[in-house]
Structures are given as structure tokens and as C-alpha cells.
Amino acid sequence: MAIRKRFINPFADKLSSKDQSAADADIETPNDQKSPSEKLQETDRSSSDDEIVDQNAQSGTQKAQASTRAWTKKTLIAAYILMWIVSFLQDFSSGMLGVLSPYVYSDFQLHSLTGLTLVIASLISALIKFPYAKLMDIWGRPQAFALGIGSLTLGLVMMAACKNVQTYCAAQVFYQIGFSCVDFSMTIFIADTTALRNRAFWIAYAASPYLITPWIYGYASDKILAPGGIGYRWGFGVFAIVMPVVSTPLWALWYYVEKKAQKMDLLEKKSSGRTLWQSIVHYLVEFDVIGLLIVTTGFSLFLLAFNLYSYQAQQWKSPMIICFIIIGFLLIITFTLWERYLAPVKFMPWELIKNRTVFFTFAMVNSLYLAWYIWDNYFLSLLQVLFDQSVQNATYISNIYTIGSTFWCIIFGAILRYNGRIKWWAVCFGVPLTILGVGLMIKFRQPDSSIGYIVMCQIFVAFGGGTLVICEQMTVMAVSLQRNIPAVLAMEGVVSGIGSSIGGTVAVAMWTGIFPAKLKEFLPASAQVDFAGIYGSLETQQSYERGSPVRNAIDHAYGETQRLMLITATCIYLITWTSCFLWKNIDVRKMKQQVHGVHF
């Protein structure tokens, strides 16, 4: 969950020992007395954070630091306008993808795979952020941004041309990788060019296109899917053309400012002195390719077992499922040992995690996203079947969260300039309102409930979630040095991605385990022969007349399944609440971070 249901903001950074000691720095202590860790932070900041370019940093990081002095007010304003346009198109394409995907799977008679693909895409797009952040540090911000756009565009092209569900699943992975990397690039750009007290507002600004796009893509999706419409393939194809064209000006401006910084002699030109083979080995080590392969394979096998078990004749007793669980679990343990004791370049910023506020923010984020994806994964389908809403209306209702949270984030970002106590906003407002909204849906997501109650619950969740998504980012940034922000945001992104993947896995496991059993139980005997077609196709479910015995059975199965998913999610939110209580009482108005050059 996030402002855009995917606001996962990450980066990775190789920490020197001096960085690591600074990362342990806490916030102010009573009576203005500084703790030893704060003195370390001040010492480190005076030596490095005040320098325009850290000569010990990697090439891409140095370019970014130098670029902060090359921005003018006009070029910075232009960059933020272009960033908003790219964000607008990203949100538009993402929204349409969410609406069209169930119909793609239904076209292949595999509607129940909707959640499975999301699990895989969320996991890989989260884990890829560490090497992507390293790429930014080594190569540069605009260069990495171009790769993100390339991956996103490739995914859209594959979606438009797919001939089977396997190709479409792969396309979703490429799209989500590109999407998260582009979003990630824009988030770190905001962190580089804003003061801490203003940062929440500008993060909300970057998400503000979601105040507009739901009203557009709901209508557009309806027209695409309507008889005589262009169809979902051209729906994807249009964005495959538009996205790279519109993103090029932002990339060009970033690249221009980087070159301008080089001409200003802010960067010292260095030669690596490595041969081609030495460079290949060097970058394989820097990107921790071994660790990346181990953890990706481990989590993929472990989580896929819970998604695929219902498709096996022996289900949990299937040898394949047992092997997936055992091998996946062992690989996850292997990754932890590799990273802790053997990896020459750490994939995870262990020292940063030791900070109490950072650790419990990660715990809060993981549980928040886990719970969200348990109850939200099949929400759009539920609106269309159980509440008999059109694609357009279902899209509007499902986006109450994104519209409401974005609206509230802008207001909340401005409030933090004057009342910066993040902890109590989360503890007293964000989490309780989220629990209230999700808890009430246990009662109201049933066949005999009015759609108005669902709208009310979504509004509660929107304002609660909008508070939490700002708090989760501002908390970890506030306790970190400016140059360490990529590392903590990277870890936050991975934690939220893993939470999303586990939540999606639980949702798929519950859906594929409970819904077909309930459907078979409630279907009249005359419709049992059509069970497979009803279970596998959203359009078939909608084709039965409201009030008919078959439709009542389908609605009843939806309601029973959703009730159990909502109860599970509500219980997990208690972990979210407890974690927020354990944060330190940070006031972002009093936290200082050095931002050079022109900034907001």
C-alpha cells in the first residue's frame, strides 16, 4: 500500500565504516544533550556532508552531488514539471493495467492467476532496487533512469503482443521493474533537491497525478473493453509508444545538468585503470550478483509454493510444492549467512538496521503492505461481481484510496512544516483509522450490504494510509545523513516489496483454497458441471443474472472468502500499530540535513 498502491521508495548504497557509525545516530536527547552517536553524526557531517562532492564516493554519487550546484531555479522548476508529467503517465498506465489484467487472464481462462503474477512482479521489482541503486551510484542518475524507462516500455510492448499467459506474466515483471525504478529515481531526486521539512509535501506533489488519473483511466478502460473498442492489446500499445517519448525530456534535462556540473570543474576526472575483464568482475562484485540470485530464487520458490499448490492434484502433498518450500527456505537462510559473513559488498545495510527507529519502521512497513495486499488483491473483481458495478464505477470505487490518500498527503505534507511529530500522527491517527476502515469491511463486504458502506470504509483507509505512507518515508530519512538516504530507502523498498509479495501470496493461497471450495458448496446441483468455467472467468461470473441461484451462490462465495481475508488483515495491522509506538519521537522541523545548491 502507498500513495499509489506501490509507493516503494528504495536505493542501495555501499557504506563505509564512517557512514555506518553515523547511520546509528539517533535524534535529539532531552535537555539538548547530545548522545555519543549524535556527536559521531555531527563529526561525520562536518567532514563529508558539508562537502559539495565526496571524493571517496562512487562516480554516480559524485555526479549527483556535483549536479546540485549546477541546477538553477528555472531548470529545477522545469524538472519538477516534467517529473509530474512522467508520473501522470505512469499512474495512467498502471491504473489501466490493473483494470485490464483480469480480462487478459480471463481471455486465457486463468482469472485466478491475477494475484499470482502480482506476487512475482512485486517481489522481483522490490529486490532489483538494490542493484539498481548501486547502478545509480556507479553509473549515474540519468543513465539509470533511462534503463528504468526501457524496462517499463519493454513490458508494455510484450503485453501488447503476448500470445499466452506466460508471456504476459513476464511482461508484468518487466513493467513493474521499470515502474518501480522510475518512481524510485524521482523519489531520490526529490530527496536530493528539497529540505527535510518540505520533503513530505514534494513527495505528495509527485504523487498528485492520482487526483486526476482515476477519473480518466476508468472511462478509458471501459471504452477499450467495450464492443467495437480497440481492445486491451492496443491499450497497452499506446503507452508503449507514449512513455519513452514523454520521458525523454526529463532524462535530457538531468543529463544536461550533469554535464554542466562537469564543465564547472566540480568533478575530478578519474581513470579506473581496469581492463575489460577486471571491470566485469568488479561490477559483478559491486552488484552482489551472487546474493541477488540467491535471495530472488529463494523467495520466488518459497512464495510460489503457496500460489501454485491449489493447481496440483496432491496440493500440499505434491513433491514439487514440498521441494519449493524446503529449497526456498534453505536459500533464504543461505542468503542471510552470505550477506552477514561472506559477501565482499553487502547487499543489505546492516548497520543502518540497528537504529531502533529504522528497524521498527521497517517492521511497520512490512506488516502494513502485507495486510494491504491480503484484503485488496481481489477488490476490483469483487466490486464487479458481488456489487454488480461496471468496470468504470468499480475503478472509481477502488481508487477512492489512491485519490483520498493523495489529497490527504498534500495537506499532511504541509502540516508537517508546523507540526513535525511523525510518531504521534501514525500512532493516534494513521493506524487507528486504517484498522477502523478495514475492520468495518468485515461486516460490509457481504452480498446484502450497500455499496455506500464500502465507499465509507475506503475513505477511512485512504486518510489513514495517506498518513502512514508519508510517515514511513520521513521517519527513516530524518534519522539518516543525507548521503545515506538511498540506503535506507532501498531497504524500505525491499521490506515493503517482500511484505507485498507475502501479502499477495497469502491472498492467492486463501482465494484459491477457500473460494473454489465455497463456490462448489453453494452452487446448485444443476450448475456443478459449469464449475470450472465459473471459477476461471470473471466474465462468466458476471454473465449470470442477479438474483438467480447461480449468481447468489457466486456472491455468497465471494462474501465468505473476503470475510476471512479481512479478518486476517485486521489482525496483522496490530503489528503495524505496535511498531509505530516503538519509534523515537522525531520532529522533522528540528532535524538538519545538508542540501547544497538551489533546492525547495
Coordinates of C-alpha atoms in Angstrom, one line a residue:
M1 CA 0.0 0.0 0.0
A2 CA 1.1 3.5 -0.7
I3 CA 0.0 6.7 -2.2
R4 CA -0.2 4.9 -5.5
K5 CA -0.6 1.4 -4.1
R6 CA 3.1 0.9 -4.9
F7 CA 5.0 3.8 -3.4
I8 CA 8.0 1.7 -2.6
N9 CA 10.9 4.1 -2.4
P10 CA 14.3 2.4 -2.4
F11 CA 18.0 2.6 -3.0
A12 CA 21.2 0.9 -2.1
D13 CA 24.5 2.4 -1.1
K14 CA 27.8 0.8 -0.1
L15 CA 28.5 2.2 3.4
S16 CA 32.0 3.0 4.7
S17 CA 32.7 2.3 8.3
K18 CA 32.4 6.0 9.0
D19 CA 28.9 6.1 7.3
Q20 CA 27.8 3.1 9.3
S21 CA 28.6 4.7 12.7
A22 CA 26.8 7.8 11.5
A23 CA 23.8 5.8 10.5
D24 CA 23.4 4.7 14.1
A25 CA 22.9 8.4 15.1
D26 CA 19.6 9.0 16.8
I27 CA 17.6 12.1 17.3
E28 CA 17.8 14.8 19.8
T29 CA 18.0 13.9 23.5
P30 CA 16.3 15.7 26.4
N31 CA 17.7 19.0 27.6
D32 CA 19.6 19.4 24.3
Q33 CA 22.3 17.0 25.5
K34 CA 23.8 15.1 22.6
S35 CA 24.3 11.3 22.7
P36 CA 27.7 9.9 21.6
S37 CA 26.1 8.6 18.4
E38 CA 24.9 12.2 17.7
K39 CA 28.4 13.5 18.2
L40 CA 29.6 10.9 15.7
Q41 CA 27.0 12.1 13.3
E42 CA 28.0 15.7 13.6
T43 CA 31.7 14.9 13.1
D44 CA 30.9 12.9 10.0
R45 CA 28.6 15.6 8.6
S46 CA 31.3 18.2 9.1
S47 CA 33.8 16.2 7.2
S48 CA 31.7 14.8 4.4
D49 CA 28.1 16.1 4.4
D50 CA 29.2 19.7 4.0
E51 CA 31.5 18.9 1.1
I52 CA 29.9 19.5 -2.3
V53 CA 31.4 16.3 -3.7
D54 CA 32.6 13.5 -1.5
Q55 CA 35.9 12.3 -3.1
N56 CA 35.5 8.9 -1.5
A57 CA 32.1 8.3 -3.1
Q58 CA 31.5 6.4 -6.3
S59 CA 31.3 8.1 -9.7
G60 CA 27.5 8.2 -10.0
T61 CA 27.1 9.6 -6.4
Q62 CA 29.7 12.3 -7.1
K63 CA 27.9 13.3 -10.3
A64 CA 24.6 13.6 -8.3
Q65 CA 26.4 15.7 -5.6
A66 CA 28.0 18.0 -8.2
S67 CA 24.7 18.4 -10.1
T68 CA 23.1 20.0 -7.0
R69 CA 25.3 23.1 -7.7
A70 CA 24.5 23.1 -11.4
W71 CA 20.7 23.5 -11.0
T72 CA 19.2 26.9 -11.5
K73 CA 15.8 27.9 -10.2
K74 CA 14.3 27.7 -13.7
T75 CA 15.8 24.3 -14.6
L76 CA 14.8 22.9 -11.2
I77 CA 11.2 24.1 -11.7
A78 CA 11.2 22.6 -15.2
A79 CA 12.5 19.3 -13.9
Y80 CA 9.7 19.1 -11.3
I81 CA 7.1 19.9 -14.0
L82 CA 8.5 17.2 -16.3
M83 CA 8.6 14.8 -13.4
W84 CA 4.9 15.4 -12.8
I85 CA 4.1 14.7 -16.4
V86 CA 6.0 11.4 -16.4
S87 CA 4.4 10.5 -13.1
F88 CA 1.0 11.2 -14.6
L89 CA 1.5 8.8 -17.5
Q90 CA 3.0 6.2 -15.2
D91 CA -0.2 6.3 -13.0
F92 CA -2.4 6.3 -16.0
S93 CA -0.7 3.2 -17.5
S94 CA -0.6 1.5 -14.1
G95 CA -4.3 2.1 -13.5
M96 CA -5.3 0.7 -16.9
L97 CA -3.1 -2.3 -16.3
G98 CA -4.9 -3.1 -13.1
V99 CA -8.3 -2.9 -14.8
L100 CA -7.3 -4.8 -18.0
S101 CA -5.3 -7.6 -16.3
P102 CA -8.2 -9.6 -15.1
Y103 CA -9.6 -9.6 -18.6
V104 CA -6.3 -10.7 -20.1
Y105 CA -6.2 -13.7 -17.7
S106 CA -9.9 -14.4 -18.4
D107 CA -9.1 -14.5 -22.1
F108 CA -6.7 -17.4 -21.3
Q109 CA -9.3 -18.9 -18.8
L110 CA -7.0 -18.2 -15.9
H111 CA -8.6 -15.3 -13.9
S112 CA -7.4 -16.8 -10.6
L113 CA -3.7 -16.1 -11.7
T114 CA -4.3 -12.3 -11.3
G115 CA -2.8 -12.3 -7.8
L116 CA 0.0 -14.8 -8.6
T117 CA 1.5 -12.5 -11.2
L118 CA 1.4 -9.6 -8.9
V119 CA 3.3 -11.6 -6.2
I120 CA 6.1 -12.4 -8.6
A121 CA 6.3 -8.9 -10.1
S122 CA 6.2 -7.2 -6.7
L123 CA 9.0 -9.5 -5.3
I124 CA 11.4 -9.1 -8.2
S125 CA 10.8 -5.3 -8.7
A126 CA 11.5 -4.9 -4.9
L127 CA 14.7 -6.9 -4.9
I128 CA 16.0 -5.3 -8.0
K129 CA 16.2 -2.0 -6.3
F130 CA 19.4 -2.6 -4.5
P131 CA 21.4 -3.4 -7.7
Y132 CA 19.5 -0.5 -9.4
A133 CA 20.6 1.9 -6.7
K134 CA 24.1 0.6 -7.0
L135 CA 23.9 1.2 -10.7
M136 CA 22.9 4.8 -9.9
D137 CA 25.8 5.2 -7.6
I138 CA 28.3 3.8 -10.1
W139 CA 27.0 5.0 -13.4
G140 CA 24.7 8.0 -12.7
R141 CA 21.1 9.1 -12.1
P142 CA 20.0 9.9 -15.7
Q143 CA 21.6 6.7 -17.1
A144 CA 19.8 4.5 -14.6
F145 CA 16.6 6.4 -15.2
A146 CA 16.9 5.6 -18.9
L147 CA 17.2 1.9 -18.1
G148 CA 14.1 2.0 -16.0
I149 CA 12.1 3.6 -18.8
G150 CA 13.5 0.9 -21.1
S151 CA 12.3 -1.9 -18.9
L152 CA 8.9 -0.3 -18.5
T153 CA 8.5 0.1 -22.2
L154 CA 9.6 -3.4 -22.9
G155 CA 6.9 -4.7 -20.5
L156 CA 4.2 -2.7 -22.3
V157 CA 5.3 -4.0 -25.7
M158 CA 5.3 -7.6 -24.5
M159 CA 1.8 -7.1 -23.0
A160 CA 0.5 -5.8 -26.3
A161 CA 2.0 -8.7 -28.3
C162 CA 1.5 -11.6 -25.9
K163 CA 0.1 -14.8 -27.3
N164 CA -0.1 -16.8 -24.0
V165 CA -0.3 -16.1 -20.3
Q166 CA 3.4 -17.0 -19.7
T167 CA 4.4 -14.1 -21.9
Y168 CA 2.0 -11.8 -20.1
C169 CA 3.4 -12.7 -16.7
A170 CA 6.9 -12.0 -17.9
A171 CA 5.7 -8.7 -19.3
Q172 CA 4.3 -7.7 -16.0
V173 CA 7.6 -8.4 -14.3
F174 CA 9.5 -6.1 -16.8
Y175 CA 6.8 -3.4 -16.4
Q176 CA 6.9 -3.5 -12.6
I177 CA 10.7 -3.4 -12.5
G178 CA 10.7 -0.4 -14.8
F179 CA 7.8 1.3 -13.0
S180 CA 9.4 1.0 -9.5
C181 CA 12.8 2.0 -10.8
V182 CA 11.5 5.2 -12.5
D183 CA 9.4 6.0 -9.4
F184 CA 12.5 5.3 -7.3
S185 CA 14.7 7.7 -9.4
M186 CA 12.2 10.5 -8.9
T187 CA 11.9 10.0 -5.2
I188 CA 15.7 10.2 -4.7
F189 CA 15.7 13.3 -6.9
I190 CA 13.2 14.9 -4.5
A191 CA 15.4 13.9 -1.6
D192 CA 18.5 15.5 -3.3
T193 CA 16.7 18.8 -4.0
T194 CA 14.5 19.5 -1.0
A195 CA 14.9 20.5 2.6
L196 CA 13.7 17.8 5.1
R197 CA 10.8 19.9 6.5
N198 CA 9.5 20.4 3.0
R199 CA 10.1 16.9 1.7
A200 CA 6.8 15.3 2.6
F201 CA 5.0 18.0 0.6
W202 CA 7.1 17.4 -2.5
I203 CA 6.8 13.6 -2.2
A204 CA 3.0 14.2 -2.2
Y205 CA 3.3 16.5 -5.2
A206 CA 5.0 13.7 -7.2
A207 CA 2.0 11.5 -6.4
S208 CA -0.6 14.2 -7.1
P209 CA -1.4 12.9 -10.6
Y210 CA -3.5 10.3 -8.9
L211 CA -6.1 13.1 -8.1
I212 CA -6.8 13.1 -11.9
T213 CA -5.9 9.7 -13.5
P214 CA -8.6 7.5 -11.9
W215 CA -11.3 9.6 -13.5
I216 CA -9.6 9.2 -16.8
Y217 CA -8.4 5.6 -17.0
G218 CA -11.7 4.2 -15.6
Y219 CA -13.5 5.7 -18.6
A220 CA -10.7 4.8 -21.0
S221 CA -10.7 1.2 -19.8
D222 CA -14.5 0.9 -20.3
K223 CA -14.1 2.2 -23.9
I224 CA -11.2 -0.1 -24.6
L225 CA -13.1 -3.2 -23.4
A226 CA -16.5 -2.2 -24.9
P227 CA -17.7 -3.9 -28.1
G228 CA -16.0 -2.2 -31.0
G229 CA -13.3 -0.8 -28.8
I230 CA -9.6 -1.1 -29.6
G231 CA -9.1 -4.0 -27.2
Y232 CA -6.6 -4.4 -24.4
R233 CA -3.6 -5.0 -26.7
W234 CA -3.8 -1.6 -28.3
G235 CA -4.5 -0.2 -24.8
F236 CA -1.0 -1.4 -23.8
G237 CA 0.5 -0.5 -27.2
V238 CA -0.4 3.2 -27.0
F239 CA 1.5 3.6 -23.7
A240 CA 4.5 1.6 -25.2
I241 CA 4.8 4.5 -27.7
V242 CA 4.0 7.4 -25.4
M243 CA 6.0 6.6 -22.3
P244 CA 9.5 6.8 -23.9
V245 CA 8.6 9.9 -25.9
V246 CA 7.4 11.8 -22.8
S247 CA 10.2 10.6 -20.5
T248 CA 13.0 11.7 -22.9
P249 CA 12.8 15.5 -22.0
L250 CA 13.2 14.7 -18.2
W251 CA 16.2 12.4 -18.9
A252 CA 17.7 15.0 -21.3
L253 CA 17.4 17.7 -18.6
W254 CA 19.1 15.5 -15.9
Y255 CA 21.8 14.6 -18.3
Y256 CA 22.4 18.2 -19.3
V257 CA 22.7 19.4 -15.7
E258 CA 25.1 16.5 -15.0
K259 CA 27.3 17.6 -18.0
K260 CA 27.1 21.2 -16.8
A261 CA 28.4 20.2 -13.4
Q262 CA 31.4 18.5 -15.2
K263 CA 32.1 21.7 -17.1
M264 CA 32.0 23.7 -13.9
D265 CA 35.0 21.6 -12.7
L266 CA 33.1 20.3 -9.7
L267 CA 34.1 16.7 -10.6
E268 CA 37.6 15.3 -10.6
K269 CA 38.1 13.0 -13.7
K270 CA 39.5 9.6 -12.7
S271 CA 40.5 6.6 -14.6
S272 CA 39.7 3.2 -13.1
G273 CA 42.8 1.6 -14.7
R274 CA 41.0 -1.7 -15.0
T275 CA 40.9 -4.0 -18.1
L276 CA 37.6 -5.1 -19.6
W277 CA 37.6 -8.4 -17.7
Q278 CA 38.6 -6.7 -14.5
S279 CA 35.7 -4.2 -14.9
I280 CA 33.3 -7.1 -15.4
V281 CA 34.5 -8.9 -12.3
H282 CA 34.4 -5.6 -10.4
Y283 CA 30.8 -4.8 -11.2
L284 CA 29.7 -8.4 -10.6
V285 CA 31.1 -8.0 -7.0
E286 CA 29.7 -4.4 -6.6
F287 CA 26.2 -5.5 -7.6
D288 CA 26.4 -8.6 -5.3
V289 CA 25.1 -10.8 -8.2
I290 CA 25.5 -13.9 -6.1
G291 CA 23.4 -12.5 -3.2
L292 CA 20.8 -11.2 -5.7
L293 CA 20.4 -14.6 -7.4
I294 CA 20.2 -16.5 -4.1
V295 CA 17.6 -14.3 -2.5
T296 CA 15.5 -13.9 -5.6
T297 CA 15.5 -17.6 -6.2
G298 CA 14.8 -18.4 -2.6
F299 CA 11.9 -16.0 -2.1
S300 CA 10.4 -16.9 -5.5
L301 CA 10.4 -20.7 -4.8
F302 CA 9.1 -20.2 -1.3
L303 CA 6.3 -17.9 -2.2
L304 CA 5.3 -19.6 -5.4
A305 CA 4.6 -22.8 -3.5
F306 CA 1.7 -21.1 -1.7
N307 CA 0.4 -19.7 -5.0
L308 CA 0.7 -23.0 -7.0
Y309 CA -0.4 -25.6 -4.5
S310 CA -4.1 -25.4 -5.5
Y311 CA -3.2 -26.3 -9.1
Q312 CA -1.6 -29.6 -8.1
A313 CA -3.6 -32.8 -7.8
Q314 CA -2.0 -33.6 -4.5
Q315 CA -2.0 -30.0 -3.4
W316 CA 0.3 -29.6 -0.3
K317 CA 1.5 -33.2 -0.6
S318 CA 2.8 -32.6 -4.1
P319 CA 6.6 -33.3 -4.3
M320 CA 7.0 -30.1 -6.3
I321 CA 5.4 -27.9 -3.7
I322 CA 7.3 -29.6 -0.9
C323 CA 10.6 -29.1 -2.8
F324 CA 9.7 -25.4 -3.5
I325 CA 9.1 -24.7 0.2
I326 CA 12.2 -26.6 1.5
I327 CA 14.7 -25.3 -1.1
G328 CA 13.3 -21.8 -1.0
F329 CA 13.6 -21.6 2.8
L330 CA 17.2 -23.0 2.7
L331 CA 18.2 -20.4 0.1
I332 CA 16.8 -17.6 2.2
I333 CA 18.9 -18.8 5.2
T334 CA 21.9 -19.1 2.9
F335 CA 21.4 -15.6 1.7
T336 CA 21.3 -14.3 5.2
L337 CA 24.6 -16.1 6.1
W338 CA 26.2 -15.0 2.8
E339 CA 25.4 -11.3 3.4
R340 CA 26.3 -11.3 7.0
Y341 CA 29.7 -13.1 6.8
L342 CA 30.9 -13.7 3.2
A343 CA 29.7 -11.1 0.8
P344 CA 32.6 -8.7 -0.2
V345 CA 30.0 -5.9 -0.8
K346 CA 26.9 -6.0 1.4
F347 CA 23.5 -6.3 -0.2
M348 CA 21.8 -5.1 2.9
P349 CA 22.8 -2.0 5.1
W350 CA 23.1 -4.0 8.3
E351 CA 24.4 -1.1 10.4
L352 CA 21.5 1.1 9.4
I353 CA 19.0 -1.5 10.5
K354 CA 20.5 -1.4 14.1
N355 CA 18.9 2.1 14.5
R356 CA 15.8 1.5 16.6
T357 CA 13.6 3.8 14.6
V358 CA 14.7 2.4 11.3
F359 CA 14.2 -1.2 12.4
F360 CA 10.7 -0.6 13.7
T361 CA 9.8 1.5 10.7
F362 CA 10.7 -1.5 8.5
A363 CA 8.6 -3.7 10.8
M364 CA 5.7 -1.3 10.4
V365 CA 6.1 -1.1 6.6
N366 CA 6.3 -4.9 6.1
S367 CA 3.2 -5.5 8.1
L368 CA 1.3 -2.6 6.5
Y369 CA 1.9 -3.8 3.0
L370 CA 1.4 -7.4 3.9
A371 CA -2.1 -6.7 5.4
W372 CA -3.0 -4.4 2.5
Y373 CA -2.3 -6.9 -0.2
I374 CA -4.2 -9.6 1.6
W375 CA -7.5 -7.7 1.5
D376 CA -7.1 -5.6 -1.6
N377 CA -5.9 -8.2 -4.2
Y378 CA -9.3 -9.2 -5.4
F379 CA -11.1 -6.0 -4.6
L380 CA -11.8 -4.9 -8.2
S381 CA -13.2 -8.3 -9.1
L382 CA -15.4 -8.2 -6.0
L383 CA -16.9 -4.8 -6.9
Q384 CA -17.8 -6.0 -10.4
V385 CA -19.3 -9.4 -9.3
L386 CA -20.6 -9.1 -5.8
F387 CA -21.7 -5.4 -6.1
D388 CA -22.5 -5.6 -9.8
Q389 CA -20.5 -2.5 -10.7
S390 CA -19.4 -1.6 -14.2
V391 CA -15.7 -1.5 -15.0
Q392 CA -15.8 2.3 -14.8
N393 CA -17.6 2.5 -11.5
A394 CA -15.5 -0.3 -10.0
T395 CA -12.4 1.6 -11.0
Y396 CA -13.7 4.8 -9.4
I397 CA -14.5 3.0 -6.1
S398 CA -11.2 1.1 -6.0
N399 CA -9.4 4.3 -6.4
I400 CA -11.0 6.1 -3.5
Y401 CA -8.0 5.1 -1.6
T402 CA -5.5 6.5 -4.0
I403 CA -7.4 9.7 -4.6
G404 CA -8.1 10.2 -0.9
S405 CA -4.6 9.4 0.3
T406 CA -3.0 11.6 -2.3
F407 CA -5.3 14.5 -1.3
W408 CA -4.5 14.0 2.3
C409 CA -0.8 13.6 1.7
I410 CA -0.6 17.0 0.2
I411 CA -2.3 18.5 3.3
F412 CA -0.3 16.4 5.7
G413 CA 2.9 17.3 4.0
A414 CA 2.1 21.0 4.6
I415 CA 1.1 20.3 8.2
L416 CA 4.5 18.7 9.0
R417 CA 6.1 22.0 8.3
Y418 CA 4.4 23.3 11.5
N419 CA 3.8 20.1 13.5
G420 CA 6.6 17.6 12.7
R421 CA 6.0 14.9 15.3
I422 CA 5.7 12.0 13.0
K423 CA 5.3 9.3 15.6
W424 CA 2.1 10.5 17.1
W425 CA 0.5 11.2 13.7
A426 CA 1.0 7.5 12.9
V427 CA 0.0 6.2 16.4
C428 CA -3.1 8.3 17.0
F429 CA -4.4 8.9 13.5
G430 CA -2.9 6.8 10.7
V431 CA -3.1 3.2 12.1
P432 CA -6.3 3.5 14.0
L433 CA -8.2 4.9 11.0
T434 CA -6.8 2.2 8.8
I435 CA -7.9 -0.6 11.3
L436 CA -11.3 1.1 11.6
G437 CA -11.9 1.1 7.8
V438 CA -10.7 -2.5 7.2
G439 CA -12.4 -3.8 10.3
L440 CA -15.8 -2.4 9.2
M441 CA -15.4 -4.0 5.8
I442 CA -15.6 -7.4 7.6
K443 CA -19.3 -6.6 8.1
F444 CA -20.0 -4.6 4.9
R445 CA -18.3 -6.7 2.2
Q446 CA -21.2 -9.1 2.0
P447 CA -23.9 -9.7 -0.6
D448 CA -26.7 -7.9 1.3
S449 CA -24.6 -4.7 2.0
S450 CA -24.9 -1.3 0.3
I451 CA -22.0 -0.1 -1.8
G452 CA -22.2 3.2 0.2
Y453 CA -20.7 1.4 3.2
I454 CA -17.8 0.2 1.1
V455 CA -17.1 3.8 0.0
M456 CA -17.2 5.0 3.6
C457 CA -14.6 2.3 4.6
Q458 CA -12.4 3.2 1.7
I459 CA -12.4 6.9 2.8
F460 CA -11.2 5.8 6.3
V461 CA -8.4 3.7 4.9
A462 CA -7.4 6.5 2.5
F463 CA -6.8 9.0 5.2
G464 CA -5.1 6.5 7.4
G465 CA -2.9 5.1 4.7
G466 CA -2.0 8.6 3.4
T467 CA -0.7 9.5 6.8
L468 CA 1.3 6.3 7.1
V469 CA 3.0 6.3 3.7
I470 CA 4.4 9.8 4.4
C471 CA 5.4 8.8 8.0
E472 CA 7.3 5.6 6.8
Q473 CA 9.5 7.6 4.4
M474 CA 10.1 10.7 6.5
T475 CA 11.0 8.6 9.6
V476 CA 13.9 6.8 8.0
M477 CA 15.1 9.9 6.2
A478 CA 15.0 12.0 9.3
V479 CA 17.4 9.7 11.3
S480 CA 19.9 9.3 8.4
L481 CA 22.6 11.5 6.9
Q482 CA 21.7 13.0 3.6
R483 CA 24.1 10.7 1.6
N484 CA 22.7 7.6 3.5
I485 CA 19.1 8.2 2.4
P486 CA 19.4 6.0 -0.7
A487 CA 20.5 3.1 1.5
V488 CA 17.6 3.3 4.0
L489 CA 15.1 4.0 1.2
A490 CA 16.4 1.0 -0.6
M491 CA 15.9 -1.2 2.4
E492 CA 12.5 0.2 3.0
G493 CA 11.6 -0.6 -0.6
V494 CA 12.8 -4.2 -0.3
V495 CA 10.9 -4.7 3.0
S496 CA 7.7 -3.3 1.6
G497 CA 8.1 -5.3 -1.6
I498 CA 8.6 -8.5 0.5
G499 CA 5.6 -7.6 2.6
S500 CA 3.6 -7.0 -0.6
S501 CA 4.7 -10.4 -2.0
I502 CA 3.9 -12.3 1.1
G503 CA 0.6 -10.5 1.4
G504 CA -0.2 -11.3 -2.2
T505 CA 0.9 -14.9 -1.6
V506 CA -1.5 -15.2 1.4
A507 CA -4.3 -13.6 -0.6
V508 CA -3.8 -16.0 -3.6
A509 CA -3.5 -19.0 -1.2
M510 CA -6.7 -18.0 0.6
W511 CA -8.5 -17.2 -2.6
T512 CA -7.5 -20.4 -4.4
G513 CA -8.1 -22.5 -1.3
I514 CA -11.3 -21.0 0.0
F515 CA -13.2 -19.5 -2.9
P516 CA -13.5 -22.7 -5.1
A517 CA -14.5 -24.8 -2.1
K518 CA -17.2 -22.3 -1.1
L519 CA -18.3 -21.9 -4.7
K520 CA -18.7 -25.7 -5.1
E521 CA -20.5 -25.8 -1.8
F522 CA -23.0 -23.1 -2.7
L523 CA -23.6 -23.8 -6.4
P524 CA -26.9 -25.6 -7.2
A525 CA -26.5 -29.2 -8.5
S526 CA -27.6 -28.1 -12.0
A527 CA -24.6 -25.7 -12.2
Q528 CA -21.9 -28.0 -10.8
V529 CA -20.9 -29.1 -14.4
D530 CA -20.0 -25.4 -15.1
F531 CA -17.9 -25.0 -12.0
A532 CA -14.5 -24.8 -13.8
G533 CA -15.7 -22.1 -16.2
I534 CA -17.3 -20.1 -13.5
Y535 CA -14.3 -20.2 -11.2
G536 CA -11.8 -19.4 -14.0
S537 CA -13.6 -16.5 -15.7
L538 CA -14.7 -13.1 -14.4
E539 CA -16.9 -12.6 -17.4
T540 CA -18.7 -15.9 -16.9
Q541 CA -19.3 -14.9 -13.2
Q542 CA -20.9 -11.7 -14.4
S543 CA -23.0 -13.3 -17.1
Y544 CA -25.4 -14.9 -14.6
E545 CA -28.5 -12.7 -13.8
R546 CA -28.6 -11.0 -10.4
G547 CA -30.9 -12.9 -8.0
S548 CA -30.5 -16.2 -9.9
P549 CA -29.5 -19.3 -7.8
V550 CA -26.1 -19.5 -9.5
R551 CA -25.4 -15.8 -9.1
N552 CA -26.4 -15.9 -5.5
A553 CA -24.0 -18.8 -4.9
I554 CA -21.2 -16.9 -6.6
D555 CA -21.9 -13.8 -4.5
H556 CA -22.1 -15.9 -1.3
A557 CA -18.7 -17.5 -2.1
Y558 CA -17.1 -14.1 -2.7
G559 CA -18.5 -12.7 0.6
E560 CA -17.3 -15.7 2.7
T561 CA -13.8 -15.6 1.2
Q562 CA -13.4 -11.9 1.6
R563 CA -14.6 -12.0 5.3
L564 CA -11.7 -14.4 6.2
M565 CA -9.2 -12.3 4.2
L566 CA -10.3 -9.1 6.0
I567 CA -10.1 -10.7 9.5
T568 CA -6.6 -11.8 8.7
A569 CA -5.5 -8.4 7.6
T570 CA -7.1 -6.6 10.6
C571 CA -5.1 -8.8 13.0
I572 CA -1.8 -8.1 11.1
Y573 CA -2.5 -4.3 11.4
L574 CA -1.9 -4.7 15.2
I575 CA 1.8 -5.4 14.4
T576 CA 1.8 -2.1 12.4
W577 CA 0.4 -0.2 15.4
T578 CA 2.8 -1.7 17.9
S579 CA 5.8 -0.9 15.7
C580 CA 4.8 2.8 15.5
F581 CA 4.7 3.0 19.3
L582 CA 8.4 1.9 19.3
W583 CA 9.6 4.8 17.1
K584 CA 11.6 7.7 18.7
N585 CA 9.7 10.9 18.9
I586 CA 11.1 12.7 15.8
D587 CA 10.3 16.3 15.0
V588 CA 11.3 16.9 11.3
R589 CA 11.3 20.7 11.9
K590 CA 14.4 20.4 14.1
M591 CA 16.3 17.7 12.1
K592 CA 19.1 19.1 9.9
Q593 CA 20.4 17.7 6.7
Q594 CA 22.8 19.4 4.3
V595 CA 21.3 20.1 0.9
H596 CA 23.7 22.0 -1.4
G597 CA 22.8 24.4 -4.2
V598 CA 19.3 25.5 -5.4
H599 CA 16.6 23.5 -3.7
F600 CA 13.0 23.7 -2.5

